[in-house]
Structures are given as C-alpha cells and as structure tokens.
Tab-separated table of C-alpha atoms in Angstrom:
chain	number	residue	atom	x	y	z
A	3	UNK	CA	-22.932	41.485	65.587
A	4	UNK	CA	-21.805	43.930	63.112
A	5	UNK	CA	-18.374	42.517	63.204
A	6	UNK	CA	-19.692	38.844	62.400
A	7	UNK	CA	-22.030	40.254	59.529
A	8	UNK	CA	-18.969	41.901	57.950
A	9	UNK	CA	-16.526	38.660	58.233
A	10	UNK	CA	-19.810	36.237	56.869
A	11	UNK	CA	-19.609	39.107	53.729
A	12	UNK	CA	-15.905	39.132	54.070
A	13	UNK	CA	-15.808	34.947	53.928
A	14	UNK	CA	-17.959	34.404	51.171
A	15	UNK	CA	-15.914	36.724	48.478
A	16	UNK	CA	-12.830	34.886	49.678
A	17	UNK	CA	-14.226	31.880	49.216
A	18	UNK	CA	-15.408	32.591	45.810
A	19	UNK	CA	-12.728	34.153	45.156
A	20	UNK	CA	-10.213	31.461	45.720
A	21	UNK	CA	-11.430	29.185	43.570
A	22	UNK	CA	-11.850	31.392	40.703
A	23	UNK	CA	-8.341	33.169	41.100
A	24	UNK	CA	-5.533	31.666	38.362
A	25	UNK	CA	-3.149	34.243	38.426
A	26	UNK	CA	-1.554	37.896	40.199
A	27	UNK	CA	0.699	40.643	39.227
A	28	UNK	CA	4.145	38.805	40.070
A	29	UNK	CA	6.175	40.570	43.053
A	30	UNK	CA	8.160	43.441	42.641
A	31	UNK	CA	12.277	43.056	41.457
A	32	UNK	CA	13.969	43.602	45.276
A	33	UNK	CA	16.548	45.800	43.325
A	34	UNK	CA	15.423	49.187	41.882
A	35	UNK	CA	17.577	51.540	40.371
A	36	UNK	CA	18.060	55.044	38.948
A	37	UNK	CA	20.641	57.111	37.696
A	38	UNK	CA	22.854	57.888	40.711
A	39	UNK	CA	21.778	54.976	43.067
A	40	UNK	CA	20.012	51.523	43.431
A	41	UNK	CA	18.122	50.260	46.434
A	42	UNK	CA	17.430	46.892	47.480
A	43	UNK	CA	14.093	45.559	49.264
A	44	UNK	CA	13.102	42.670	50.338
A	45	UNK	CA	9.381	41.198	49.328
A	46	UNK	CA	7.751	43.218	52.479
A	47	UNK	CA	8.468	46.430	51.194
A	48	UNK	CA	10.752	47.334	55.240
A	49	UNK	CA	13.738	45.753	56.750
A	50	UNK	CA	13.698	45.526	60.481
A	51	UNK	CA	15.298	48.792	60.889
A	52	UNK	CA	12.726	50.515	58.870
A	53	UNK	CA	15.847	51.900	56.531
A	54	UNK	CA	16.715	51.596	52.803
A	55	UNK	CA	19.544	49.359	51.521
A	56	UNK	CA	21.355	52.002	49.447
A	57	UNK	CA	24.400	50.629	47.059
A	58	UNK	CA	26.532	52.222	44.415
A	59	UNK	CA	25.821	49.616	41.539
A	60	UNK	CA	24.621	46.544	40.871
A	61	UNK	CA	26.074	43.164	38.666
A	62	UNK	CA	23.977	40.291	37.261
A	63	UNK	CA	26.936	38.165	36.506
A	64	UNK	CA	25.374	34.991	34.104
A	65	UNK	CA	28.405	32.546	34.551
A	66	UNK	CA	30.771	30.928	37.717
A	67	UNK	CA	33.580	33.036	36.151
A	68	UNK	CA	31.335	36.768	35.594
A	69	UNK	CA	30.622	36.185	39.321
A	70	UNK	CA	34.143	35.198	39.967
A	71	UNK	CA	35.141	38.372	38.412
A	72	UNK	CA	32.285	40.412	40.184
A	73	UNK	CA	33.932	39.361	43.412
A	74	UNK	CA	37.565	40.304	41.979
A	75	UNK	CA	36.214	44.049	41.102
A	76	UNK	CA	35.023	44.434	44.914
A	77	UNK	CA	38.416	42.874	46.585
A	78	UNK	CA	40.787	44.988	44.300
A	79	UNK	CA	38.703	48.160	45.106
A	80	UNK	CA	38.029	47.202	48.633
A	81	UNK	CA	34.055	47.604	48.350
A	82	UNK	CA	31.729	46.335	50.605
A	83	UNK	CA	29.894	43.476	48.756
A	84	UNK	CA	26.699	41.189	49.399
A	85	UNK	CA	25.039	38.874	46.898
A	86	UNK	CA	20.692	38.924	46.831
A	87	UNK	CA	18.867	36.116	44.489
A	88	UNK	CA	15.684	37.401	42.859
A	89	UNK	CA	13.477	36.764	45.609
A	90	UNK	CA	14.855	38.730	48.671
A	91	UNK	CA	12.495	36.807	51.011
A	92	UNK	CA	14.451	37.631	54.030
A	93	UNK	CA	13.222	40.021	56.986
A	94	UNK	CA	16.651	40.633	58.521
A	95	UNK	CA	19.022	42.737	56.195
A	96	UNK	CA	21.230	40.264	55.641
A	97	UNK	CA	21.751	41.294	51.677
A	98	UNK	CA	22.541	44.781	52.477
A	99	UNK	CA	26.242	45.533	51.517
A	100	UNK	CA	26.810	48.418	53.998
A	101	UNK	CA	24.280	49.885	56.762
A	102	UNK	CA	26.699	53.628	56.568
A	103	UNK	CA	26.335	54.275	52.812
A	104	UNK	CA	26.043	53.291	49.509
A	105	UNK	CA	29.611	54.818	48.348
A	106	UNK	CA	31.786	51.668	48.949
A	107	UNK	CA	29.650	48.704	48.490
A	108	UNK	CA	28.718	46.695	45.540
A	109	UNK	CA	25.464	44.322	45.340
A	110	UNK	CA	25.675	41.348	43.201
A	111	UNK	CA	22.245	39.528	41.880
A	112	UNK	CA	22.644	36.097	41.052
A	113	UNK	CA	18.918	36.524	39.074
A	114	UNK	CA	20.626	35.761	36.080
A	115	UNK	CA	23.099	33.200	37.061
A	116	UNK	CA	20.117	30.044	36.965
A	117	UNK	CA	21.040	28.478	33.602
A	118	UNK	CA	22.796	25.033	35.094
A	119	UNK	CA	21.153	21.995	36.941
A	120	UNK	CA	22.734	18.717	36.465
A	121	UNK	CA	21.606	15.399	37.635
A	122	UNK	CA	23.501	12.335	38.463
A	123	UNK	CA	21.407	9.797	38.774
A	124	UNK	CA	23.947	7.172	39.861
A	125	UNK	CA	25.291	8.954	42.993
A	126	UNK	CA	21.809	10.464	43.350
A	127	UNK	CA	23.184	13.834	43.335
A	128	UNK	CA	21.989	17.187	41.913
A	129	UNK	CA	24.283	20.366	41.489
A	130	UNK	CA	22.682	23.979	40.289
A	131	UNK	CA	23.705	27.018	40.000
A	132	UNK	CA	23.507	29.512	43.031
A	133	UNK	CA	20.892	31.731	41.664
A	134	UNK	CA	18.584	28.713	40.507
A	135	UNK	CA	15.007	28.490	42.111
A	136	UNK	CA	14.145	25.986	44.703
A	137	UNK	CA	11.356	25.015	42.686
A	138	UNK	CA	13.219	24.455	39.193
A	139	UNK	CA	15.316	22.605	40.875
A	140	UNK	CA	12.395	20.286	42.400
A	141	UNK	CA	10.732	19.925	38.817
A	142	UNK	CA	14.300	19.192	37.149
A	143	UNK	CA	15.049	16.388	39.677
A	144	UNK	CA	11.259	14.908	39.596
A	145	UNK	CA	11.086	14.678	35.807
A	146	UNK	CA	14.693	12.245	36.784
A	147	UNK	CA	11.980	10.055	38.828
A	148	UNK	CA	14.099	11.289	41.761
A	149	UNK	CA	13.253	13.415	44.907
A	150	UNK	CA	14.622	16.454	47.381
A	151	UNK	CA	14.310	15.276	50.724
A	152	UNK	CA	13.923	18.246	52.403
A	153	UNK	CA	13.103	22.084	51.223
A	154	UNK	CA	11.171	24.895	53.242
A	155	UNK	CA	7.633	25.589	53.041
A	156	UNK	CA	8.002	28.562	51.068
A	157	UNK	CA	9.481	27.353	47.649
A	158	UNK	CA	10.416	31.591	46.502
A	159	UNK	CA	13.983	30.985	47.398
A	160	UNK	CA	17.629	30.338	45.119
A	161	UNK	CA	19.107	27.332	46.220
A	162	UNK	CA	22.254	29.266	47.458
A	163	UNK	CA	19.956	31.302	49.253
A	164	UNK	CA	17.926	28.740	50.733
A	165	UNK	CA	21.109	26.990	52.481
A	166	UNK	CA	23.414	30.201	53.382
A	167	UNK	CA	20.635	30.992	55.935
A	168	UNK	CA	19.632	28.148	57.235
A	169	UNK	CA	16.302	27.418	55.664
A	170	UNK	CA	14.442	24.355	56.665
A	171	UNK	CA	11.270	22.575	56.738
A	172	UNK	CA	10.039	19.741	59.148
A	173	UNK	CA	12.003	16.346	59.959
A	174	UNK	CA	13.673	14.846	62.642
A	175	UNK	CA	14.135	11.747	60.434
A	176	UNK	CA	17.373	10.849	58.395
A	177	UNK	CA	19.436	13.891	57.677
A	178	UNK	CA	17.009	15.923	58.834
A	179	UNK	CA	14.651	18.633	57.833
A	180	UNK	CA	17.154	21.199	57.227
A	181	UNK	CA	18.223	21.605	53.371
A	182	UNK	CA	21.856	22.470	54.184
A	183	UNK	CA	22.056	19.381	55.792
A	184	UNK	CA	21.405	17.604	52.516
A	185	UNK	CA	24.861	19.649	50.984
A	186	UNK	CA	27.511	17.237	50.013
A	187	UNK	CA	29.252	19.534	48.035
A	188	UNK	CA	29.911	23.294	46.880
A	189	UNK	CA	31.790	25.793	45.162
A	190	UNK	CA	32.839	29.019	46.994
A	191	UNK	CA	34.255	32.166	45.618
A	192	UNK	CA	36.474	33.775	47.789
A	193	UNK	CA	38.977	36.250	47.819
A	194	UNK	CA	42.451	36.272	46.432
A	195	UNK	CA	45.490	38.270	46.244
A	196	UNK	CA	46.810	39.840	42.865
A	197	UNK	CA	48.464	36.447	41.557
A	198	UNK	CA	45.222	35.116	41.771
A	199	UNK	CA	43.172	37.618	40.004
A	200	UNK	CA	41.761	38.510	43.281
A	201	UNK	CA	39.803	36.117	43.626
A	202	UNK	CA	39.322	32.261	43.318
A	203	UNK	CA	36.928	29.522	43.004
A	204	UNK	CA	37.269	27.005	46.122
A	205	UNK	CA	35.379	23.422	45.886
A	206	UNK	CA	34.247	22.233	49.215
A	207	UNK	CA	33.787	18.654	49.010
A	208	UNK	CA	31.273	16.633	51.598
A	209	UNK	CA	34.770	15.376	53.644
A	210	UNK	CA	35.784	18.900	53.726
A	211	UNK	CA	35.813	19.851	57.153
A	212	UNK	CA	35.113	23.575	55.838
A	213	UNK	CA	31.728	22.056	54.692
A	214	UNK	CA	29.666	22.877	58.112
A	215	UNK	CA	30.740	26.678	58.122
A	216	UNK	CA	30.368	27.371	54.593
A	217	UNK	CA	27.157	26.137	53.498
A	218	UNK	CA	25.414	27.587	56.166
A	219	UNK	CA	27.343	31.022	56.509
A	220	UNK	CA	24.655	33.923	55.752
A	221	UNK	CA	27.238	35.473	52.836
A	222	UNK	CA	30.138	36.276	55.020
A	223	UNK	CA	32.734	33.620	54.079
A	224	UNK	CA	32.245	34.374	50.298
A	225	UNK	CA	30.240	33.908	47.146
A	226	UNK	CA	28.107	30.442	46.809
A	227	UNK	CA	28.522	29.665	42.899
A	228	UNK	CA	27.721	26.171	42.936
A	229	UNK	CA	25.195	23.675	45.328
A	230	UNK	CA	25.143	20.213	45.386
A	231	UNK	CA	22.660	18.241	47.009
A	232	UNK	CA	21.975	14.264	47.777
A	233	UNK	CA	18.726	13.372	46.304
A	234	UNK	CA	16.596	10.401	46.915
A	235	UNK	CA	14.590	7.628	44.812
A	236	UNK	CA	10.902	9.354	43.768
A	237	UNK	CA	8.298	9.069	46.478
A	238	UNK	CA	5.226	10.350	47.561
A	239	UNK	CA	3.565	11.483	50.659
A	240	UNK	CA	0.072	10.789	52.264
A	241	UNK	CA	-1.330	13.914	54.454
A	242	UNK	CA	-4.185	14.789	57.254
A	243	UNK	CA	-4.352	17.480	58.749
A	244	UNK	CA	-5.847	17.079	62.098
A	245	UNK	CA	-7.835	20.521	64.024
A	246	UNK	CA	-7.716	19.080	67.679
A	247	UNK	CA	-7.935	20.384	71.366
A	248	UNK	CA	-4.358	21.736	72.141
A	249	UNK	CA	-4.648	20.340	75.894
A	250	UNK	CA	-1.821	17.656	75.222
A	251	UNK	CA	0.308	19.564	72.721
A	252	UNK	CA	3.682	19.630	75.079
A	253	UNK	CA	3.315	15.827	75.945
A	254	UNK	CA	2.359	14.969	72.130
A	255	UNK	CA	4.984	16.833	70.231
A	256	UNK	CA	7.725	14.215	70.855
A	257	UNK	CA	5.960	11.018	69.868
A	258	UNK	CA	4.596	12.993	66.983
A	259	UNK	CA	7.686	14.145	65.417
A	260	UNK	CA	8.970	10.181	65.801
A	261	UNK	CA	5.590	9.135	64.214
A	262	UNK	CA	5.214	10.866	61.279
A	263	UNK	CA	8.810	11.650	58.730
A	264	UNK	CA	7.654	15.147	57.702
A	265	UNK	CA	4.760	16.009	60.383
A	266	UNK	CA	4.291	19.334	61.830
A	267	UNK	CA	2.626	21.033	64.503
A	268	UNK	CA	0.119	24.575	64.212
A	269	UNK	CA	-0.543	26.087	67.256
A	270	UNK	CA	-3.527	28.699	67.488
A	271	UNK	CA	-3.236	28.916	71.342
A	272	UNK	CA	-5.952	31.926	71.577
A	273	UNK	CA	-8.575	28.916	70.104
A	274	UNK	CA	-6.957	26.019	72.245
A	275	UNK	CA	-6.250	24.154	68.846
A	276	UNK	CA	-3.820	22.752	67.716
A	277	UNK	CA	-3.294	21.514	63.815
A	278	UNK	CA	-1.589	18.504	63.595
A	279	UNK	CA	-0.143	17.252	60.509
A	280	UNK	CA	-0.128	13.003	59.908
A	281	UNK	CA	2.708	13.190	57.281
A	282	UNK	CA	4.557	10.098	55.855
A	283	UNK	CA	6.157	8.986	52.285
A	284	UNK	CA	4.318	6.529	50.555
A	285	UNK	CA	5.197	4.253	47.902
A	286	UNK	CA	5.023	5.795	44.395
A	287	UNK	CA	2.464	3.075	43.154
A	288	UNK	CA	0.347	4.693	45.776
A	289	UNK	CA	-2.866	6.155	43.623
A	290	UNK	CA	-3.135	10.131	44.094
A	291	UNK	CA	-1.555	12.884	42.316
A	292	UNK	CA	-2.765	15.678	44.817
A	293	UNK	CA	-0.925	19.087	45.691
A	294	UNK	CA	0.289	21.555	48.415
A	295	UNK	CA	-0.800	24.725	47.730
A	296	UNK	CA	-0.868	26.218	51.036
A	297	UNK	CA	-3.100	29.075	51.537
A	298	UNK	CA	-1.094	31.253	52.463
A	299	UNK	CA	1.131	31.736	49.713
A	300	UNK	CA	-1.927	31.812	47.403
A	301	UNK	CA	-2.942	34.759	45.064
A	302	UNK	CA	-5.626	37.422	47.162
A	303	UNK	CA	-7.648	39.258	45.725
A	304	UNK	CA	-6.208	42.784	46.682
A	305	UNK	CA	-9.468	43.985	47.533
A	306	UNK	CA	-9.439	41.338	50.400
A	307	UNK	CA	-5.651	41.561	51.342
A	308	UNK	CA	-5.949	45.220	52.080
A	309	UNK	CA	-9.986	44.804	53.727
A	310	UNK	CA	-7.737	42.250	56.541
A	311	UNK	CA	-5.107	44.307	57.204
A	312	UNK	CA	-7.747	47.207	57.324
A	313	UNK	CA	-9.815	44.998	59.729
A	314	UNK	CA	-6.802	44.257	61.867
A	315	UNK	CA	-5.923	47.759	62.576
A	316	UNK	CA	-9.305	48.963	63.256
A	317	UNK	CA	-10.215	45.824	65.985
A	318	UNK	CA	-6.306	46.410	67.260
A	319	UNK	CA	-7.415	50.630	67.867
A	320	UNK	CA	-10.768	50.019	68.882
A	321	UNK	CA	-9.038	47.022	71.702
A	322	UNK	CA	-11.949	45.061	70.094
A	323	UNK	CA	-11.628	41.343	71.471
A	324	UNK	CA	-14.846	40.207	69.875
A	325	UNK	CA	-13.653	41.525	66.594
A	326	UNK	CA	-10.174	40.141	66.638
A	327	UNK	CA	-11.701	36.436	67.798
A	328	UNK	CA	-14.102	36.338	64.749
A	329	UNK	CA	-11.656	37.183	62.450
A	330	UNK	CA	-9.546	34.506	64.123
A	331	UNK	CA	-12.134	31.679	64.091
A	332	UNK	CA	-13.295	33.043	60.698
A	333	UNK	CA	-9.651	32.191	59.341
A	334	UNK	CA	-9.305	28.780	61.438
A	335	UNK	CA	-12.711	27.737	60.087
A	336	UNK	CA	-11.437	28.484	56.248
A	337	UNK	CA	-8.419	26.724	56.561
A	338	UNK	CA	-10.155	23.562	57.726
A	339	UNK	CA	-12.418	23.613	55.252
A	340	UNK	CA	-10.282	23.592	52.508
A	341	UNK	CA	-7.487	21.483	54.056
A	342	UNK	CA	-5.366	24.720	54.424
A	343	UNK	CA	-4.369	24.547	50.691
A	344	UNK	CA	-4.432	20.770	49.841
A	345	UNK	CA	-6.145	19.764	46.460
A	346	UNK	CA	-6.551	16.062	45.937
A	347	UNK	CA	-6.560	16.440	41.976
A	348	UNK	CA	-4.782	19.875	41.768
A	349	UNK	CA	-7.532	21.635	41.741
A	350	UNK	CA	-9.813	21.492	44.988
A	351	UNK	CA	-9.885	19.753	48.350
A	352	UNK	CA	-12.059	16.724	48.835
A	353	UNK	CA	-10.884	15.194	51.256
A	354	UNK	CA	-8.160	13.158	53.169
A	355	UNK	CA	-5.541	11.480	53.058
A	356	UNK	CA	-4.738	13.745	49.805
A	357	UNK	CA	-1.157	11.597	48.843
A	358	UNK	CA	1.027	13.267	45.961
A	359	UNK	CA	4.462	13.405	45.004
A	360	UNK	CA	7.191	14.599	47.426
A	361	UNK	CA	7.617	16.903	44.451
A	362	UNK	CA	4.211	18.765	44.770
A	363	UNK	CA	4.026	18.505	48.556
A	364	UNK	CA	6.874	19.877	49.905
A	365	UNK	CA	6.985	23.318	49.279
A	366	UNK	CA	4.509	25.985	47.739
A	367	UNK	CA	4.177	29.223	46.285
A	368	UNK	CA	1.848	29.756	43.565
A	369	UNK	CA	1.440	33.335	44.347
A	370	UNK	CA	4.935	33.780	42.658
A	371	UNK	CA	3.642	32.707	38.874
A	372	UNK	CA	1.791	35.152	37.369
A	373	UNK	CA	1.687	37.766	34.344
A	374	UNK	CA	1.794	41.450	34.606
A	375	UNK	CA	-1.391	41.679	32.537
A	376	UNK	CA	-3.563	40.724	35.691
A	377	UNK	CA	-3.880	43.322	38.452
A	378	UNK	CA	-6.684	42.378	40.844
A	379	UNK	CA	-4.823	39.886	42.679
A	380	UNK	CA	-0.990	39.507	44.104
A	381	UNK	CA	0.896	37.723	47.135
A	382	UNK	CA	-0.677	38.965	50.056
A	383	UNK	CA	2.124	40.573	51.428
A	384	UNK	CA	3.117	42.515	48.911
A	385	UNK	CA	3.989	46.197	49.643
A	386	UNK	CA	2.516	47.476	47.067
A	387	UNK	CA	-0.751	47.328	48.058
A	388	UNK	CA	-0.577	47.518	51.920
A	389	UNK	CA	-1.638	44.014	52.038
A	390	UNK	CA	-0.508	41.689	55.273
A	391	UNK	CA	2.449	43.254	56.837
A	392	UNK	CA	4.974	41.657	59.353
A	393	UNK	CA	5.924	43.663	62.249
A	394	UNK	CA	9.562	42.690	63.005
C-alpha cells in the first residue's frame, strides 16, 4: 500500500509536470578538456567498460578540406584517430581513438563541420555535411515540400553518425527502415601517401560497389565528410497506438509489419501487453498537423528522474515484486494516456488517429533544445544528475 500511495504522489507531479515543462539544461559537450588531456563521454556519463576515453588533443575542423587535413596530421604522425559528432549517443566505445592511452591518438569533432545542406529537388536528393543534425536536416528538406523516408527514433544524431553505425527505425517497406539504406552517395576521407598530402577525398557514388562497406563502416574505413540521401515527395502519416493482450504477438508480427509502412511493435511481457503501432503515410491534403514527441526523450523534471531511479534501486534491494509491478503499470498506464508522446495540435494528446507530417513524426527529441538558464529539468538520462541509467 505504501508503495501505491507513493507512485499515485509520484504520478500526479509527473503529470503536472509534463505539461507545464518547456525547456531543460541542454546535455553536457561529450568532449571535456584541460590542460594536459581531454576526455570523451558519451550522453550516459559510462562506456561499457566503465573506463574513460583519454586522447591527446582534439580538432573541430569547419570545412571538407580542415577535416581533410585533420586526417593528414594523424597519417603523417601515425596517431590513432576516431571522429565523435556533438551528440555521442552511442553505448559501445566506438569513438574512442585508443583503449591503451591517450599519447598517440587524436579525436576529431565534426560539431563544427554542420554549415552545408543542399537540396536537389529534381533528383530528389539531399547532401549535408557529416557533422549536420538529423533533425536540421529533416526541417531543411520539409521546408523543400520533400520528405526523409526513414530516420531513427531518436533524432540527437549527425547524419554521418547516424549511417556509420547502422541506425534505423521501423520498415520493411521500399528501401527499408534503415537510413544507410537510403545513401546514394558519399564522400570519404581516407588516407594517402606523401604525394597526396596524406590524405585524400574519395567520392563513392550509388554504383560504387564500395558503397555497402563504407556507409555503414562504424569509422574504420575513414572519415565521412559528405552524405547524400534519396528523399521523397512530402507526406504525412496517420498513427494509433494500440495497448492489447500480447497472447498473439509471434503469429501477428508478420502480417503487421506487411500492414502498416512504418508500424512497430512494444512488448511489456511482465504485463502481457503488447503496444502496437497502426502506422501508414497519408496524403498531404490529409487535415492534421500533429507531432511525435515521444515520452521518453522528453524534458523530466530532475526531481522525478532521480525519485525513479531512486525507486528502482530500493524495490531491486528490497526484491520488492509489488513495488517493481506498480511502478511498471504506473508507467504503462501514463503512456496510454497520453498516447506515449503524441500531440494532435503540438501541444497535447486528444486523441487518435493523430496524422502529421513525416517530418514531425519520425523522429523526436525535444529534450535536446533547451537554454542553460533553466535547471530544474534535463534529458532523463543525463549523468549529471543520476537520472535513468543503462546498465550495459
């Protein structure tokens, strides 16, 4: 009983909460440095081997030819070198120049390197820089009255980023819901020998059979410095979400995926439900201008970030089942209450279908916009605050 008492109290501020919350203290820069040594995070605050990322220096390069010459500096002087965007939303330590020292290695941040995206309408075609963000890119190629098939859910990724490790979101229709297997076309700097300035600027075309390995290649073939992607005419998308009985889920999951272009499956298998989402385009004369701001990767209140994880490990010492199944059905009954982030008119949920453009639906991450000025409120994760924390 006490444990129900405290999640009712618990509910109601995040309720409130929620819908008066704008903005959060953005997340921390992944890179830190001081006078001898930087060290490179990633948004959790712990790689999976619970080490720092320690590296000698650090280069924003601003143009294809700084990086070019970034990449030069590490062949001619034999350093280790990785390239990080300014999100670092990876859990592996994939970024991390060297895992023996920071001596020999060089980091490069393409943070800076986000000026370019160009549209070409004609051969529906976009091409950004490698440091851009996922979601400039999305508001760039929506303003053309065009759309990005596919992106992942979480939209705090650099377009280089976002394809060298494979990020996806949901489709088994057309090309797929992949984003590297939208790529028709990149630029890779690689190195070279000392008639080449040690290193060089290769363009991988979409009949270049080097196209496969290098888009998806997790920073090991070279440098991404360029990303082009096939686009598609504007459209938007009509969603309901669906909290059912999981009984049927493995003979379901086939026709659903053929049903629905961008549907999805939840699976809460300690509450025998299963979410399923009804997800198709819709055509852009369709009335609705509703959002996907998925409640996850909203601002919390810090308060209530750090009272869950609190909870968590207090049910998790005490072995308290009761505990950890009313936090669980507290959460499940949230999300279906508010459409797990949907607003029909960008500001609440009222109800479904909620239909929007592909634009606004496919990805989210409000969290990510905020000033410094406001500090009651962040991404839930973030380390600062021992907020949510992923143990892998």
């Amino acid at each position: 009983m006490y444990y129900f008492r405290w999640l009712l109290g618990f509910l109601h501020l995040l309720v409130w909460g929620s819908i008066i919350l704008v903005h959060a203290i953005p997340p921390p820069d992944p890179v830190q440095c001081n006078r001898t040594i930087c060290t490179l995070s990633n948004s959790y605050g712990a790689w999976g081997d619970r080490k720092d990322c320690s590296v000698k220096s650090v280069v924003y390069p601003t143009t294809e030819e700084e990086l070019r010459s970034a990449v030069a500096h590490a062949n001619k002087n034999k350093l280790k070198v990785k390239v990080v965007s300014q999100f670092s939303h990876t859990i592996p330590k994939l970024a991390c120049p060297s895992s023996l020292g920071h001596h020999d290695s060089l980091l490069i941040s393409t943070a800076k390197y986000d000026s370019s995206i160009e549209i070409d309408s004609v051969n529906l075609a976009v091409t950004a820089d490698a440091g851009v963000a996922l979601r400039d890119v999305i508001d760039k190629v929506e303003e053309a009255g065009l759309s990005l098939a596919a992106a992942p859910y979480w939209e705090g990724v650099s377009v280089a980023g976002m394809i060298s490790t494979g990020a996806h979101g949901s489709s088994w229709w057309g090309k797929g819901g992949a984003v590297h297997d939208h790529v028709i076309g990149l630029s890779m700097i690689v190195p070279g020998n000392e008639s080449e300035g040690y290193a060089k600027v290769k363009q991988i075309g979409a009949q270049d059979q080097l196209l496969n390995a290098a888009k998806v290649s997790l920073g090991i073939l070279g440098v991404i410095s360029k990303v082009k992607l096939s686009l598609e005419r504007g459209f938007k998308r009509s969603i309901t979400y669906n909290f059912t009985n999981d009984s049927s889920i493995e003979n379901n999951f086939m026709e659903h995926g053929k049903k629905y272009e961008f549907g999805d499956i939840t699976w809460y298998p300690s509450k025998h439900t299963a979410v399923y989402r009804y997800d198709s385009r819709v055509p852009m004369e369709t009335p609705g201008d509703g959002i996907n701001d998925f409640l996850g990767f909203q601002s919390n209140e810090i308060l209530i970030s750090k009272s869950v994880r609190a909870s968590e490990k207090l049910f998790e010492s005490t072995k308290s089942v009761n505990g950890e199944c009313t936090l669980a059905d507290t959460t499940l009954w949230y999300k279906k209450q508010i459409g797990n982030g949907l607003k029909n008119n960008g500001q609440i949920f009222t109800g479904y279908p909620v239909v929007g453009r592909q634009g606004k639906r496919q990805t989210s991450g409000s969290c990510l916009y905020s000033p410094k000025t406001r500090i009651d409120a962040s991404c839930a994760w973030d380390p600062r605050i021992k907020g949510l924390f992923f143990y892998e």
